[in-house]
Amino acid sequence: GQCKACVDGGGFFDPCPALDAVVSSTRVECPNAGCPRYVTYHEVAEHQTTCPHAPCRCTEPGCGYVGAPQALAGHLHTVHSVPVRAVQYGKASQLRLPVSAPRLVLLGDDDNRVFLLSVGALGAGVTAVSVVCARASAATRPRFACKLWVNLEAANCGKEDMVLVDMHMRSSSSPGAVVAAGEPTFLTVPPMYLVPAAAASGDGAASMEVPLHIRIDKLSPWSDALV
Ligand SMILES: [Zn+2]
Ligand SMILES: [Zn+2]
Ligand SMILES: [Zn+2]
């Protein structure tokens, strides 16, 4: 085009409505592998923070792997021996989490959504359990809600104690770097709630497990009005 400001050579720092209009209407393919979206130049940065195909980072020491969430799940499993479990949305699952194995990958059964569950020591025998969705950190759709709870198995007074959290699932593109104590919500498990591992190898605290219940709910778009 014959943009007057450009032709005159003085328009470099001036707003250029003609060029802006061209840029605004030009759509580019999202650079993330597997993403079918075309967005305008102006929307690229914003889309990158929410793109469901945005790469996630492995934060194991010395590992620089970057890949889509499902690829990261496979990487964590094959390279770092992180166990993987499928979870059904809307149903409680029971997991036995060894306090000595700090990570577990959860895969949503109908969409292969990747969640990373972390187990950490808070000191004084207290264990923290947190869970985060592996995806672009600003991604909000679909929304997930998560309940984590543990029952006190030794109770014999008729009323069973339990610890429970009910939270919105946060998202992180570096899910392995998420530390429970830095999250708004996480489950605090007192030492009395831990149980000996089924195949106890007799090495003290390292053979204890968290008998965790987890329920992840995928919230329907129309339920957003309620939350
Ligand atoms: Zn121009
Ligand atoms: Zn995208
Ligand atoms: Zn890695």
GROMACS .gro file of C-alpha atoms and ligand atoms in nm:
model
  230
    1GLY     CA    1   0.000   0.000   0.000
    2GLN     CA    2   0.092   0.364  -0.030
    3CYS     CA    3   0.095   0.465   0.331
    4LYS     CA    4   0.166   0.838   0.337
    5ALA     CA    5   0.362   0.832   0.662
    6CYS     CA    6   0.587   0.548   0.543
    7VAL     CA    7   0.643   0.704   0.202
    8ASP     CA    8   0.747   1.026   0.369
    9GLY     CA    9   0.993   0.835   0.584
   10GLY     CA   10   0.877   1.011   0.896
   11GLY     CA   11   0.622   0.762   1.009
   12PHE     CA   12   0.841   0.513   1.187
   13PHE     CA   13   0.730   0.613   1.535
   14ASP     CA   14   0.388   0.729   1.432
   15PRO     CA   15   0.077   0.521   1.462
   16CYS     CA   16   0.000   0.381   1.123
   17PRO     CA   17  -0.368   0.301   1.089
   18ALA     CA   18  -0.329   0.146   0.743
   19LEU     CA   19  -0.061  -0.103   0.847
   20ASP     CA   20  -0.233  -0.165   1.178
   21ALA     CA   21  -0.548  -0.263   0.993
   22VAL     CA   22  -0.353  -0.511   0.780
   23VAL     CA   23  -0.176  -0.660   1.083
   24SER     CA   24  -0.498  -0.679   1.280
   25SER     CA   25  -0.676  -0.875   1.012
   26THR     CA   26  -0.392  -1.116   0.933
   27ARG     CA   27  -0.430  -1.446   1.108
   28VAL     CA   28  -0.138  -1.671   1.187
   29GLU     CA   29  -0.136  -2.032   1.293
   30CYS     CA   30  -0.067  -2.085   1.662
   31PRO     CA   31   0.297  -2.203   1.678
   32ASN     CA   32   0.217  -2.480   1.928
   33ALA     CA   33   0.219  -2.825   1.767
   34GLY     CA   34  -0.129  -2.972   1.749
   35CYS     CA   35  -0.313  -2.643   1.797
   36PRO     CA   36  -0.566  -2.575   1.521
   37ARG     CA   37  -0.621  -2.211   1.616
   38TYR     CA   38  -0.547  -1.916   1.389
   39VAL     CA   39  -0.516  -1.588   1.574
   40THR     CA   40  -0.425  -1.232   1.478
   41TYR     CA   41  -0.078  -1.099   1.555
   42HIS     CA   42  -0.225  -0.895   1.837
   43GLU     CA   43  -0.381  -1.205   1.992
   44VAL     CA   44  -0.074  -1.432   1.972
   45ALA     CA   45   0.073  -1.338   2.311
   46GLU     CA   46  -0.261  -1.361   2.485
   47HIS     CA   47  -0.345  -1.693   2.318
   48GLN     CA   48  -0.007  -1.838   2.421
   49THR     CA   49  -0.095  -1.796   2.788
   50THR     CA   50  -0.415  -1.998   2.749
   51CYS     CA   51  -0.345  -2.231   2.453
   52PRO     CA   52  -0.431  -2.590   2.549
   53HIS     CA   53  -0.134  -2.706   2.339
   54ALA     CA   54   0.118  -2.475   2.505
   55PRO     CA   55   0.434  -2.666   2.598
   56CYS     CA   56   0.500  -2.763   2.956
   57ARG     CA   57   0.842  -2.788   3.113
   58CYS     CA   58   1.004  -3.077   3.299
   59THR     CA   59   1.158  -2.939   3.615
   60GLU     CA   60   1.349  -3.248   3.727
   61PRO     CA   61   1.707  -3.141   3.810
   62GLY     CA   62   1.926  -3.122   3.500
   63CYS     CA   63   1.641  -3.196   3.258
   64GLY     CA   64   1.537  -2.933   3.007
   65TYR     CA   65   1.256  -3.126   2.838
   66VAL     CA   66   0.969  -2.919   2.699
   67GLY     CA   67   0.660  -3.072   2.540
   68ALA     CA   68   0.281  -3.071   2.519
   69PRO     CA   69   0.115  -3.180   2.846
   70GLN     CA   70   0.052  -3.539   2.727
   71ALA     CA   71   0.410  -3.564   2.599
   72LEU     CA   72   0.537  -3.435   2.934
   73ALA     CA   73   0.334  -3.706   3.110
   74GLY     CA   74   0.499  -3.972   2.893
   75HIS     CA   75   0.839  -3.816   2.951
   76LEU     CA   76   0.795  -3.809   3.330
   77HIS     CA   77   0.690  -4.173   3.323
   78THR     CA   78   0.959  -4.313   3.093
   79VAL     CA   79   1.255  -4.093   3.187
   80HIS     CA   80   1.189  -4.013   3.553
   81SER     CA   81   0.988  -4.326   3.652
   82VAL     CA   82   0.693  -4.118   3.774
   83PRO     CA   83   0.390  -4.348   3.808
   84VAL     CA   84   0.078  -4.270   3.600
   85ARG     CA   85  -0.282  -4.334   3.707
   86ALA     CA   86  -0.607  -4.276   3.519
   87VAL     CA   87  -0.881  -4.090   3.706
   88GLN     CA   88  -1.250  -4.076   3.624
   89TYR     CA   89  -1.403  -3.732   3.656
   90GLY     CA   90  -1.678  -3.705   3.916
   91LYS     CA   91  -1.575  -4.022   4.098
   92ALA     CA   92  -1.364  -4.070   4.408
   93SER     CA   93  -1.043  -4.264   4.353
   94GLN     CA   94  -0.825  -4.401   4.629
   95LEU     CA   95  -0.451  -4.369   4.586
   96ARG     CA   96  -0.175  -4.495   4.811
   97LEU     CA   97   0.099  -4.236   4.789
   98PRO     CA   98   0.437  -4.338   4.931
   99VAL     CA   99   0.581  -4.038   5.112
  100SER     CA  100   0.914  -4.139   4.956
  101ALA     CA  101   0.780  -4.095   4.596
  102PRO     CA  102   0.695  -3.730   4.560
  103ARG     CA  103   0.513  -3.732   4.226
  104LEU     CA  104   0.220  -3.900   4.055
  105VAL     CA  105   0.077  -3.821   3.711
  106LEU     CA  106  -0.303  -3.840   3.684
  107LEU     CA  107  -0.467  -3.870   3.342
  108GLY     CA  108  -0.829  -3.764   3.295
  109ASP     CA  109  -1.000  -4.067   3.147
  110ASP     CA  110  -1.207  -3.897   2.878
  111ASP     CA  111  -0.973  -3.620   2.760
  112ASN     CA  112  -0.621  -3.731   2.860
  113ARG     CA  113  -0.588  -3.411   3.060
  114VAL     CA  114  -0.268  -3.422   3.265
  115PHE     CA  115  -0.257  -3.347   3.638
  116LEU     CA  116   0.050  -3.369   3.856
  117LEU     CA  117   0.009  -3.466   4.218
  118SER     CA  118   0.293  -3.378   4.455
  119VAL     CA  119   0.371  -3.511   4.799
  120GLY     CA  120   0.607  -3.316   5.019
  121ALA     CA  121   0.728  -3.301   5.377
  122LEU     CA  122   0.624  -2.992   5.572
  123GLY     CA  123   0.833  -3.081   5.879
  124ALA     CA  124   0.741  -3.245   6.211
  125GLY     CA  125   0.615  -3.550   6.020
  126VAL     CA  126   0.345  -3.349   5.844
  127THR     CA  127   0.291  -3.426   5.475
  128ALA     CA  128   0.153  -3.184   5.216
  129VAL     CA  129  -0.037  -3.305   4.909
  130SER     CA  130  -0.108  -3.073   4.618
  131VAL     CA  131  -0.232  -3.117   4.263
  132VAL     CA  132  -0.206  -2.893   3.958
  133CYS     CA  133  -0.318  -2.918   3.596
  134ALA     CA  134  -0.030  -2.927   3.345
  135ARG     CA  135  -0.127  -2.659   3.095
  136ALA     CA  136  -0.069  -2.293   3.015
  137SER     CA  137  -0.067  -2.116   3.349
  138ALA     CA  138  -0.345  -1.872   3.258
  139ALA     CA  139  -0.570  -2.140   3.104
  140THR     CA  140  -0.911  -2.145   3.272
  141ARG     CA  141  -1.129  -2.359   3.045
  142PRO     CA  142  -1.240  -2.615   3.115
  143ARG     CA  143  -1.245  -2.549   3.486
  144PHE     CA  144  -1.174  -2.829   3.729
  145ALA     CA  145  -1.264  -2.863   4.092
  146CYS     CA  146  -1.078  -3.105   4.316
  147LYS     CA  147  -1.138  -3.261   4.654
  148LEU     CA  148  -0.853  -3.429   4.841
  149TRP     CA  149  -0.916  -3.611   5.166
  150VAL     CA  150  -0.775  -3.870   5.403
  151ASN     CA  151  -0.961  -4.060   5.675
  152LEU     CA  152  -0.800  -4.137   6.006
  153GLU     CA  153  -0.808  -4.518   5.993
  154ALA     CA  154  -0.726  -4.584   6.357
  155ALA     CA  155  -1.035  -4.410   6.491
  156ASN     CA  156  -1.239  -4.636   6.721
  157CYS     CA  157  -1.472  -4.392   6.890
  158GLY     CA  158  -1.750  -4.413   6.631
  159LYS     CA  159  -1.671  -4.084   6.462
  160GLU     CA  160  -1.400  -4.100   6.198
  161ASP     CA  161  -1.177  -3.795   6.174
  162MET     CA  162  -1.077  -3.672   5.831
  163VAL     CA  163  -0.878  -3.394   5.670
  164LEU     CA  164  -1.020  -3.251   5.348
  165VAL     CA  165  -0.967  -2.970   5.102
  166ASP     CA  166  -1.211  -2.861   4.832
  167MET     CA  167  -1.050  -2.636   4.575
  168HIS     CA  168  -1.029  -2.507   4.224
  169MET     CA  169  -0.757  -2.675   4.023
  170ARG     CA  170  -0.477  -2.436   3.936
  171SER     CA  171  -0.278  -2.461   3.613
  172SER     CA  172   0.098  -2.453   3.561
  173SER     CA  173   0.320  -2.495   3.258
  174SER     CA  174   0.597  -2.604   3.500
  175PRO     CA  175   0.385  -2.840   3.711
  176GLY     CA  176   0.687  -3.006   3.874
  177ALA     CA  177   0.802  -2.674   4.018
  178VAL     CA  178   0.479  -2.622   4.209
  179VAL     CA  179   0.543  -2.641   4.583
  180ALA     CA  180   0.241  -2.711   4.802
  181ALA     CA  181   0.330  -2.446   5.059
  182GLY     CA  182   0.329  -2.185   4.781
  183GLU     CA  183  -0.022  -2.276   4.665
  184PRO     CA  184  -0.339  -2.113   4.796
  185THR     CA  185  -0.486  -2.453   4.887
  186PHE     CA  186  -0.325  -2.787   4.965
  187LEU     CA  187  -0.395  -3.085   5.189
  188THR     CA  188  -0.208  -3.107   5.518
  189VAL     CA  189  -0.179  -3.465   5.639
  190PRO     CA  190  -0.084  -3.512   6.009
  191PRO     CA  191   0.155  -3.800   6.083
  192MET     CA  192  -0.122  -4.009   6.250
  193TYR     CA  193  -0.301  -4.032   5.913
  194LEU     CA  194  -0.014  -4.213   5.742
  195VAL     CA  195  -0.033  -4.590   5.706
  196PRO     CA  196   0.246  -4.845   5.660
  197ALA     CA  197   0.311  -4.939   5.297
  198ALA     CA  198   0.159  -5.272   5.194
  199ALA     CA  199   0.499  -5.410   5.097
  200ALA     CA  200   0.684  -5.254   5.387
  201SER     CA  201   1.055  -5.277   5.339
  202GLY     CA  202   1.122  -5.182   5.698
  203ASP     CA  203   1.310  -4.859   5.639
  204GLY     CA  204   1.111  -4.649   5.882
  205ALA     CA  205   0.941  -4.331   5.770
  206ALA     CA  206   1.021  -4.394   5.403
  207SER     CA  207   0.780  -4.688   5.394
  208MET     CA  208   0.474  -4.490   5.505
  209GLU     CA  209   0.193  -4.400   5.267
  210VAL     CA  210  -0.081  -4.139   5.241
  211PRO     CA  211  -0.415  -4.323   5.189
  212LEU     CA  212  -0.548  -4.040   4.973
  213HIS     CA  213  -0.893  -4.002   4.824
  214ILE     CA  214  -0.921  -3.770   4.525
  215ARG     CA  215  -1.215  -3.654   4.323
  216ILE     CA  216  -1.173  -3.427   4.021
  217ASP     CA  217  -1.480  -3.267   3.869
  218LYS     CA  218  -1.475  -3.114   3.523
  219LEU     CA  219  -1.707  -2.816   3.549
  220SER     CA  220  -1.947  -2.763   3.262
  221PRO     CA  221  -1.931  -2.424   3.092
  222TRP     CA  222  -2.284  -2.348   3.212
  223SER     CA  223  -2.180  -2.410   3.573
  224ASP     CA  224  -1.936  -2.117   3.555
  225ALA     CA  225  -2.220  -1.894   3.666
  226LEU     CA  226  -2.232  -2.087   3.992
  227VAL     CA  227  -1.865  -2.066   4.085
  228ZN      ZN  228   0.288   0.296   0.717
  229ZN      ZN  229  -0.273  -2.252   2.040
  230ZN      ZN  230   1.267  -3.456   3.244
   0.00000   0.00000   0.00000
